[in-house]
Coordinates of C-alpha atoms and ligand atoms in Angstrom, one line a residue:
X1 CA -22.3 -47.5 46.1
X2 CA -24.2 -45.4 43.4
X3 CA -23.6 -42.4 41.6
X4 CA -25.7 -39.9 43.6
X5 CA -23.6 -40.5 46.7
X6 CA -20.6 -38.4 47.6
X7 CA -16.9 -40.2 46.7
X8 CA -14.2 -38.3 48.0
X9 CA -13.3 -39.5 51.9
X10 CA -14.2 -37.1 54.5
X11 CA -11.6 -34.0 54.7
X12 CA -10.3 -34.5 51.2
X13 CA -10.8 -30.2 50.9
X14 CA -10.4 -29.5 54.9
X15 CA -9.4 -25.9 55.7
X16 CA -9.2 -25.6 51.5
X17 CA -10.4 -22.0 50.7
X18 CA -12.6 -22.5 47.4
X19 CA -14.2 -19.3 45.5
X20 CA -17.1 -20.2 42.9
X21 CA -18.4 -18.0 41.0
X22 CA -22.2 -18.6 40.2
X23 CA -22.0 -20.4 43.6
X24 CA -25.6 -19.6 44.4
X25 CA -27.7 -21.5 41.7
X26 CA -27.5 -25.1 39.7
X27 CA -24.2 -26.7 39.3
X28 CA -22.7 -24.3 41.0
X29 CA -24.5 -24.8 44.4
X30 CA -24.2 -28.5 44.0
X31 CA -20.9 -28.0 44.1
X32 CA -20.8 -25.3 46.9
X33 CA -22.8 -27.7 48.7
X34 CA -20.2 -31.4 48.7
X35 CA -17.2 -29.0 48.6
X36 CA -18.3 -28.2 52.1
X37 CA -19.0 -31.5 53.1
X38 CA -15.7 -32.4 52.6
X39 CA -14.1 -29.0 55.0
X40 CA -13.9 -26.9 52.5
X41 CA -14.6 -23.1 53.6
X42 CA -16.6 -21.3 50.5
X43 CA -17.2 -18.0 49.0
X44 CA -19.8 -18.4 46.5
X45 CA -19.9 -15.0 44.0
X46 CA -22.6 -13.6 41.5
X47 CA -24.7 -10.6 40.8
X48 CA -27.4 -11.6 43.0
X49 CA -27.0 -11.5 46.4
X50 CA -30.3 -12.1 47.8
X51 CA -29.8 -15.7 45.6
X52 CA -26.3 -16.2 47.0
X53 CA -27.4 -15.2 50.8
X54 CA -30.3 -17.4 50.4
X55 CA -28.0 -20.3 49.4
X56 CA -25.5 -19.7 51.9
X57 CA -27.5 -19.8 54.7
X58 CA -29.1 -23.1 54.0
X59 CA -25.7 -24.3 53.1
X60 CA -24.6 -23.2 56.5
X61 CA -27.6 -24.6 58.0
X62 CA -27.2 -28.4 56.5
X63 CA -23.5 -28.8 57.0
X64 CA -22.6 -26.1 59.8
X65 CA -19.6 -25.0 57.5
X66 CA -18.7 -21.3 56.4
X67 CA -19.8 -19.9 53.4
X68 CA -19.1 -16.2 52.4
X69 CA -21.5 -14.6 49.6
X70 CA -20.2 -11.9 47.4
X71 CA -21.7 -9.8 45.4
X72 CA -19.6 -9.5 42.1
X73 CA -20.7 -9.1 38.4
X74 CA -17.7 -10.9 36.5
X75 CA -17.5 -8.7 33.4
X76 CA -15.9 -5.9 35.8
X77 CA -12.9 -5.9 36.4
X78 CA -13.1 -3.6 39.4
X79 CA -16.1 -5.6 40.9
X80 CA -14.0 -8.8 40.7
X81 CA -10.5 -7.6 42.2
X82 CA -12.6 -6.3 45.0
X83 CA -14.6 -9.1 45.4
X84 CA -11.1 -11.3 45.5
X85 CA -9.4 -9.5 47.8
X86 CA -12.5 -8.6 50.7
X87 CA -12.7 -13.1 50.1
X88 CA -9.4 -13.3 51.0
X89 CA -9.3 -10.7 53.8
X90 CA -11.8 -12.7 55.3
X91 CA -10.5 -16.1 55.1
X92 CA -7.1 -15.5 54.8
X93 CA -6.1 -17.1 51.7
X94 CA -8.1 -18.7 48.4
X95 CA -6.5 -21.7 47.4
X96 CA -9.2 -23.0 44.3
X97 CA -11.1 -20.9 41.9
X98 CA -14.0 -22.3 40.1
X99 CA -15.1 -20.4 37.0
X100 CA -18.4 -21.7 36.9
X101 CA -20.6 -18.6 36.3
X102 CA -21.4 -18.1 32.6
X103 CA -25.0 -17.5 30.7
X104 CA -26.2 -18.2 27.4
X105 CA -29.3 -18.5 25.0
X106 CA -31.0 -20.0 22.4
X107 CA -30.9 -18.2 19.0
X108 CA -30.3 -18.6 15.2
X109 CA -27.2 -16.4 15.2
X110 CA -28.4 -13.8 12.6
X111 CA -30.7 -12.9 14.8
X112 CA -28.8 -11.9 17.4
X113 CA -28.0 -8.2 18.0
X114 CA -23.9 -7.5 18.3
X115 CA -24.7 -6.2 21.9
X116 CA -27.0 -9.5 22.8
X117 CA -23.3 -11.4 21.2
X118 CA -21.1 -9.8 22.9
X119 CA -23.0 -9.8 26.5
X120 CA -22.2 -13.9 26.5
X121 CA -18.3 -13.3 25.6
X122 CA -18.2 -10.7 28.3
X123 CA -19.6 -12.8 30.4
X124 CA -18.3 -16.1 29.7
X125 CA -14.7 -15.5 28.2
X126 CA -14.1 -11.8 29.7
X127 CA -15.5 -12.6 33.3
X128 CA -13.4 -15.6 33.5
X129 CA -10.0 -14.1 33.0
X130 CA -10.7 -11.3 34.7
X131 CA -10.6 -13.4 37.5
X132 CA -8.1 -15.8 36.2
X133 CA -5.9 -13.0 35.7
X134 CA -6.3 -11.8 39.4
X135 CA -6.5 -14.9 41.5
X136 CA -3.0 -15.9 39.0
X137 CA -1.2 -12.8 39.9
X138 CA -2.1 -12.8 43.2
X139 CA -0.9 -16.4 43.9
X140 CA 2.1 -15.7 41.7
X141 CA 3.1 -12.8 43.9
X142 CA 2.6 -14.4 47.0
X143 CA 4.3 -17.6 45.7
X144 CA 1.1 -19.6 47.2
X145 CA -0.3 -22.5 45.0
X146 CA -3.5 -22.5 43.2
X147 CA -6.2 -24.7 41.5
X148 CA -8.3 -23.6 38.5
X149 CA -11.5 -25.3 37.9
X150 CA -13.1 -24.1 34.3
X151 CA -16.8 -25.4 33.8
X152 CA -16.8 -25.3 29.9
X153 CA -19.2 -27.4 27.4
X154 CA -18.5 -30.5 25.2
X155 CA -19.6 -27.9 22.4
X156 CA -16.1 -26.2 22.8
X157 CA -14.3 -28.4 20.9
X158 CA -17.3 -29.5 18.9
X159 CA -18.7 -26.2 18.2
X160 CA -22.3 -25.7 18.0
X161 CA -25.2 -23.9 16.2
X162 CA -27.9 -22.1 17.9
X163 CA -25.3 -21.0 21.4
X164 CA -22.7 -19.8 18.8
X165 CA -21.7 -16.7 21.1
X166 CA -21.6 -19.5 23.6
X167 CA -19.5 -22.1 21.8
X168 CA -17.0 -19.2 20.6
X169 CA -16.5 -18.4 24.7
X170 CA -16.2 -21.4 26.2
X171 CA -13.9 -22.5 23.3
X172 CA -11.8 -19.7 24.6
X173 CA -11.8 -20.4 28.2
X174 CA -10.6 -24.5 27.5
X175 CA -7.9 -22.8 25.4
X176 CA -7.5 -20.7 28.3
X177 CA -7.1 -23.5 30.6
X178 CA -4.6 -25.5 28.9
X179 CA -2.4 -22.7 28.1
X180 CA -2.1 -21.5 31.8
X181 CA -2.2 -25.2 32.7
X182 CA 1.5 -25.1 31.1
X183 CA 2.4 -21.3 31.8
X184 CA 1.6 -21.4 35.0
X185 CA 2.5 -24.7 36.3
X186 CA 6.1 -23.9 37.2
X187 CA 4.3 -21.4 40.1
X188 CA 2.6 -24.5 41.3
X189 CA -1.0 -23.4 39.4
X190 CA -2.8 -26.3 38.2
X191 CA -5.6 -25.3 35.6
X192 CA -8.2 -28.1 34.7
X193 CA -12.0 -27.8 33.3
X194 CA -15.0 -30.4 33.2
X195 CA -17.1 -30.1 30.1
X196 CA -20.9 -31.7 31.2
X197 CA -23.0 -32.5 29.2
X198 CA -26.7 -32.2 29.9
X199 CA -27.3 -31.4 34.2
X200 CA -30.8 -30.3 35.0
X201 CA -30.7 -26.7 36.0
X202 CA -33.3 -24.0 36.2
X203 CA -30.7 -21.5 35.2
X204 CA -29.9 -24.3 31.3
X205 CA -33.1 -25.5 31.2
X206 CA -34.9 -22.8 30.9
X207 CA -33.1 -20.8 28.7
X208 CA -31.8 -23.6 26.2
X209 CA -35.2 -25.4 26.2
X210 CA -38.1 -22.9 26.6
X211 CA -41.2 -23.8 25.6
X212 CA -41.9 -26.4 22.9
X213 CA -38.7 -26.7 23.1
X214 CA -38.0 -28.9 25.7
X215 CA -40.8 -32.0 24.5
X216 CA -39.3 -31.9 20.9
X217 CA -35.5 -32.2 22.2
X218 CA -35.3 -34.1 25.0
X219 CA -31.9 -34.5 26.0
X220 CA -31.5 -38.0 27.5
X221 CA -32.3 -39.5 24.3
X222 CA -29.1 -37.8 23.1
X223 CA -27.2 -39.3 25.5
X224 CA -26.4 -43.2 24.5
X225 CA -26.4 -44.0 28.7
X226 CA -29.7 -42.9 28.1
X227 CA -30.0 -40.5 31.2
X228 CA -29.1 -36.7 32.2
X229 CA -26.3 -36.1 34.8
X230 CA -26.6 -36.4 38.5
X231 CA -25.4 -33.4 40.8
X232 CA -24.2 -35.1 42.3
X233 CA -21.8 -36.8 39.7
X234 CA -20.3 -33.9 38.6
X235 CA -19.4 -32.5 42.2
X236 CA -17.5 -36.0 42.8
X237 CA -15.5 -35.2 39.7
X238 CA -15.2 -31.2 40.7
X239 CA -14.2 -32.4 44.3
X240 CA -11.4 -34.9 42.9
X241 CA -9.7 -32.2 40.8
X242 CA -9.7 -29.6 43.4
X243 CA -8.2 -32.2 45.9
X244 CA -4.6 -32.9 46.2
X245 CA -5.3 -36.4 45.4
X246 CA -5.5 -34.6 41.7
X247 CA -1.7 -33.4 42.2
X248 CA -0.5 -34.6 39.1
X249 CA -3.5 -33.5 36.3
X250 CA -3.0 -30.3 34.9
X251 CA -4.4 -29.3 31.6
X252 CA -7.2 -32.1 31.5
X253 CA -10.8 -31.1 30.0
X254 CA -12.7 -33.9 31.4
X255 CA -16.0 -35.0 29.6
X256 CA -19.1 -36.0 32.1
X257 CA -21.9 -36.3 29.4
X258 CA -22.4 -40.0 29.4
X259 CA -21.1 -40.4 25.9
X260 CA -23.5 -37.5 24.2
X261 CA -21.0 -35.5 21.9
X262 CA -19.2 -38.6 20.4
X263 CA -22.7 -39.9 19.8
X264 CA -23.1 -37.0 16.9
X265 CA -19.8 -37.2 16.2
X266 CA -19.1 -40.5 14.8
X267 CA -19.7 -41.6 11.2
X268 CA -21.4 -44.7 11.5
X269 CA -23.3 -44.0 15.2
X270 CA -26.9 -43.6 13.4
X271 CA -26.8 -47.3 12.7
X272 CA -27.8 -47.8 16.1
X273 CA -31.1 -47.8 15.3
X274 CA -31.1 -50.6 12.4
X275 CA -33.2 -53.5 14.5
X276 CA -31.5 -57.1 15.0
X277 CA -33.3 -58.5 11.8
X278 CA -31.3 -56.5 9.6
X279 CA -28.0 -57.2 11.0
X280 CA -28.9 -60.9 10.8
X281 CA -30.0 -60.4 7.4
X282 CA -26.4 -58.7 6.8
X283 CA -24.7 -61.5 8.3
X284 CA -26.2 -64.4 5.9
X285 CA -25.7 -62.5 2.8
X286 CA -21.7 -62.1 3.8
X287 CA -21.7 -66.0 4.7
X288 CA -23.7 -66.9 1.9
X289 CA -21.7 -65.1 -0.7
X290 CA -18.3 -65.9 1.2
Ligands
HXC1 C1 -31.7 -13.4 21.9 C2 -31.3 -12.1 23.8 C3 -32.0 -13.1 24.6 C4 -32.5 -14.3 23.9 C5 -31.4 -11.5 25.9 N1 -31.0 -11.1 24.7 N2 -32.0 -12.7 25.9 N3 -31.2 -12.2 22.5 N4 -32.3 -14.4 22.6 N5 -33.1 -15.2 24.6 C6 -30.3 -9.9 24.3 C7 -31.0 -8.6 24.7 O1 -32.1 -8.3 23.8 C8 -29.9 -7.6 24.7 O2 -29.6 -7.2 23.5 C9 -28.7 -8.4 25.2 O3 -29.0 -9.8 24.9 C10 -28.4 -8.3 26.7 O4 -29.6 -8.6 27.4 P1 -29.8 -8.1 28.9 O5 -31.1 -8.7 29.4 O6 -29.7 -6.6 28.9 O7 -28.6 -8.7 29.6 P2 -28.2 -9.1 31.1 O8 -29.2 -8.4 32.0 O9 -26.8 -8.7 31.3 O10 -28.5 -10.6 31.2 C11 -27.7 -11.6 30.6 C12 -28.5 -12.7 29.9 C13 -29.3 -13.5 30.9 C14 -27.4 -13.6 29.3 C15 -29.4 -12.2 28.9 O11 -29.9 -14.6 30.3 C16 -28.6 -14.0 32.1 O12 -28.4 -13.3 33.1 N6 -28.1 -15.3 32.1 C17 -27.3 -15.9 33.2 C18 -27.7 -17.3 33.6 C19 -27.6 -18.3 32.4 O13 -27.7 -17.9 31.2 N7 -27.5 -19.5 32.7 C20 -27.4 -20.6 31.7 C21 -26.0 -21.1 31.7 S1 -26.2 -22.7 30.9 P3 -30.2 -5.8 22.8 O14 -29.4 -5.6 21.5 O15 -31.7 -6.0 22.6 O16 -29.9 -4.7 23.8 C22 -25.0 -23.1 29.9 C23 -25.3 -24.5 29.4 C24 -24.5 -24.9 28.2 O17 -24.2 -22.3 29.6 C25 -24.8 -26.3 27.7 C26 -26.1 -26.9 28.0 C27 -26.2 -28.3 27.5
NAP2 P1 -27.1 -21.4 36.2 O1 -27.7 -21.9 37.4 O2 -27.8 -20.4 35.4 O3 -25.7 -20.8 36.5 C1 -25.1 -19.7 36.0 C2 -24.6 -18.8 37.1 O4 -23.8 -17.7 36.6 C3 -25.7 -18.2 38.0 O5 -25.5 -18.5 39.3 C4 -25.6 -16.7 37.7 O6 -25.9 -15.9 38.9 C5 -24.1 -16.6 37.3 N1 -23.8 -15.4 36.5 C6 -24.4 -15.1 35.3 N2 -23.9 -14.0 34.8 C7 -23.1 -13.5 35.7 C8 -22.3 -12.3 35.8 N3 -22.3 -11.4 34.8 N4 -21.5 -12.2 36.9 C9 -21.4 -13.1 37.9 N5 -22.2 -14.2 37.9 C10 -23.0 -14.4 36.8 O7 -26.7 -22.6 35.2 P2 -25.9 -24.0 35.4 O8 -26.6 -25.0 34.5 O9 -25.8 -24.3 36.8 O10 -24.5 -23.6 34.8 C11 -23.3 -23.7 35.5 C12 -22.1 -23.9 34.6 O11 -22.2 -25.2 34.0 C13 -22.0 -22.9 33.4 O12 -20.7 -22.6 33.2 C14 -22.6 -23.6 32.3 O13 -22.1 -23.2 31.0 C15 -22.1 -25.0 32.6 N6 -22.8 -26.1 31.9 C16 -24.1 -26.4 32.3 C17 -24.7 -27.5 31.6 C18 -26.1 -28.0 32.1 O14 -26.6 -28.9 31.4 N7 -26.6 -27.4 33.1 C19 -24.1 -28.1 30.5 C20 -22.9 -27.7 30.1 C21 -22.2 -26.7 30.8 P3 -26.5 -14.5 38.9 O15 -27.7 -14.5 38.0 O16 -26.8 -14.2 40.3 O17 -25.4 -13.5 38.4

């Protein structure tokens, strides 16, 4: 068994409705993509929808399930209740929304303009309640269950320089997350998120490492496993807490970065890199003066 293989058994999401929103590209597809594998029935949602048709109709091709693409910008409120309700006209019911759509850049934060700021927080922060908020009333209404999924960042908690209009956002969408996790609970919503660290992606890469950039910060040497994230990892994880078999977590933000953010955060971590001869050297001065 490896990590780039799927892990949930076959059905664990049949006849499960699941909405995700950046469905079309990176992560987002990748989840699109094992969700249906597993008899999910998926409406993927962005602004572009020559992207998200071209996505679902090889999607449909490889695993002969139904995927409905919706045109939607997030930051519109309007754009997002009707892009909810014509999803569940069509299929009847949404059971899972993932908030996976989101944007960012890379910038010393003085020179950002307040309009380049805010344009992340609408989209990261603002577009994900707006359809938190409507997907949570409407199951609330109807008394149905629900499932949030929040993609946020390990920079969240940490903060971050550089994605500061980014790290502000997705800081508010975990708070977000476990504060509905507990509000709306008692209605039978769960509300979890998954904080990756670095995933390959077109849509990241090219806008957190342009250039230069990318051969002087190479992120697997961040990452003390010493590797990026698989796809396919990260859908397993998605999979498992959109599942029933995840009936019982509710408020979770679960790490998938193979150990990168506790690697800068603690004390003592740089001393990896003191070589074998020094630590032997260490240990015969303490025996020799003990
Ligand atoms: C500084 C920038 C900028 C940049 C745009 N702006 N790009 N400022 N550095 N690289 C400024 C513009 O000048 C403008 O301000 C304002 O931002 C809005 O720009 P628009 O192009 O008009 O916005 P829009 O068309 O709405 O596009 C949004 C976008 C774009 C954020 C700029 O990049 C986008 O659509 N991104 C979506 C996909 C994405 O970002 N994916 C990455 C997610 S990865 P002014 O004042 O000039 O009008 C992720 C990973 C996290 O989150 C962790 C990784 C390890
Ligand atoms: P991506 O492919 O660029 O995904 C971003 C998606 O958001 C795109 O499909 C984009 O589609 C959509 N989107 C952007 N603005 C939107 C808007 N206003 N309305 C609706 N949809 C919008 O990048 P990714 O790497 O897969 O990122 C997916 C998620 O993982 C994000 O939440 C990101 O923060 C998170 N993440 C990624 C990494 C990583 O290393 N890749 C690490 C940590 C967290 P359109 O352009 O068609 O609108």
């Amino acid at each position: 068994m490896k990590y780039t293989e799927g892990m949930l058994v076959q059905d664990a999401l049949k006849d499960q409705v699941v909405l995700v929103t950046g469905g079309g590209t990176g992560l987002g597809r990748s989840m699109t993509s094992y969700f249906l594998t597993l008899g999910a029935k998926l409406v993927i949602s962005s602004r572009k929808m020559e992207v998200l048709e071209k996505t679902a109709a090889e999607l449909r091709e490889q695993t002969g399930a139904e995927v409905l693409p919706l045109e939607c910008d997030i930051r519109d409120y309007e754009q997002v209740d009707r892009m909810f309700r014509q999803a569940r006209e069509y299929f009847g019911k949404i059971d899972v929304v993932v908030n996976n759509a989101a944007a960012n850049f890379i910038s010393p934060t003085d020179r950002l303009s307040v309009r380049a700021f805010h344009t992340i927080l609408d989209i990261v922060l603002k577009g994900t309640a707006n359809l938190t908020l409507i997907a949570g009333k409407d199951w609330i209404s109807r008394k149905n269950a629900g499932v949030f999924l929040n993609i946020v960042t390990t920079y969240a908690f940490t903060g971050s320089a550089y994605v500061v209009p980014s790290a502000a956002a997705k800081a508010g969408v975990l708070a977000m997350t476990r504060s509905l996790a507990v509000e709306w609970a008692p209605h039978g919503i769960r509300s979890n998120a998954i904080a990756p660290g670095p995933f390959p992606t077109a849509g990241a890469w090219d806008r957190l490492l342009p250039g230069e950039l990318a051969d002087k910060f190479n992120p697997a040497k961040r990452v003390p496993l010493g590797r990026v994230g698989d796809h396919q990892e990260l859908a397993n994880l998605a999979a498992y807490l959109i599942s029933p078999y995840s009936a019982y977590i509710n408020g979770e933000i679960i790490t998938i970065d193979g150990g990168e953010w506790l690697q800068g955060a603690g004390q003592f971590n740089g001393l990896k890199s003191l070589n074998k001869e020094f630590w032997d050297s260490m240990e015969k001065q303490r025996k020799g003066s003990g």
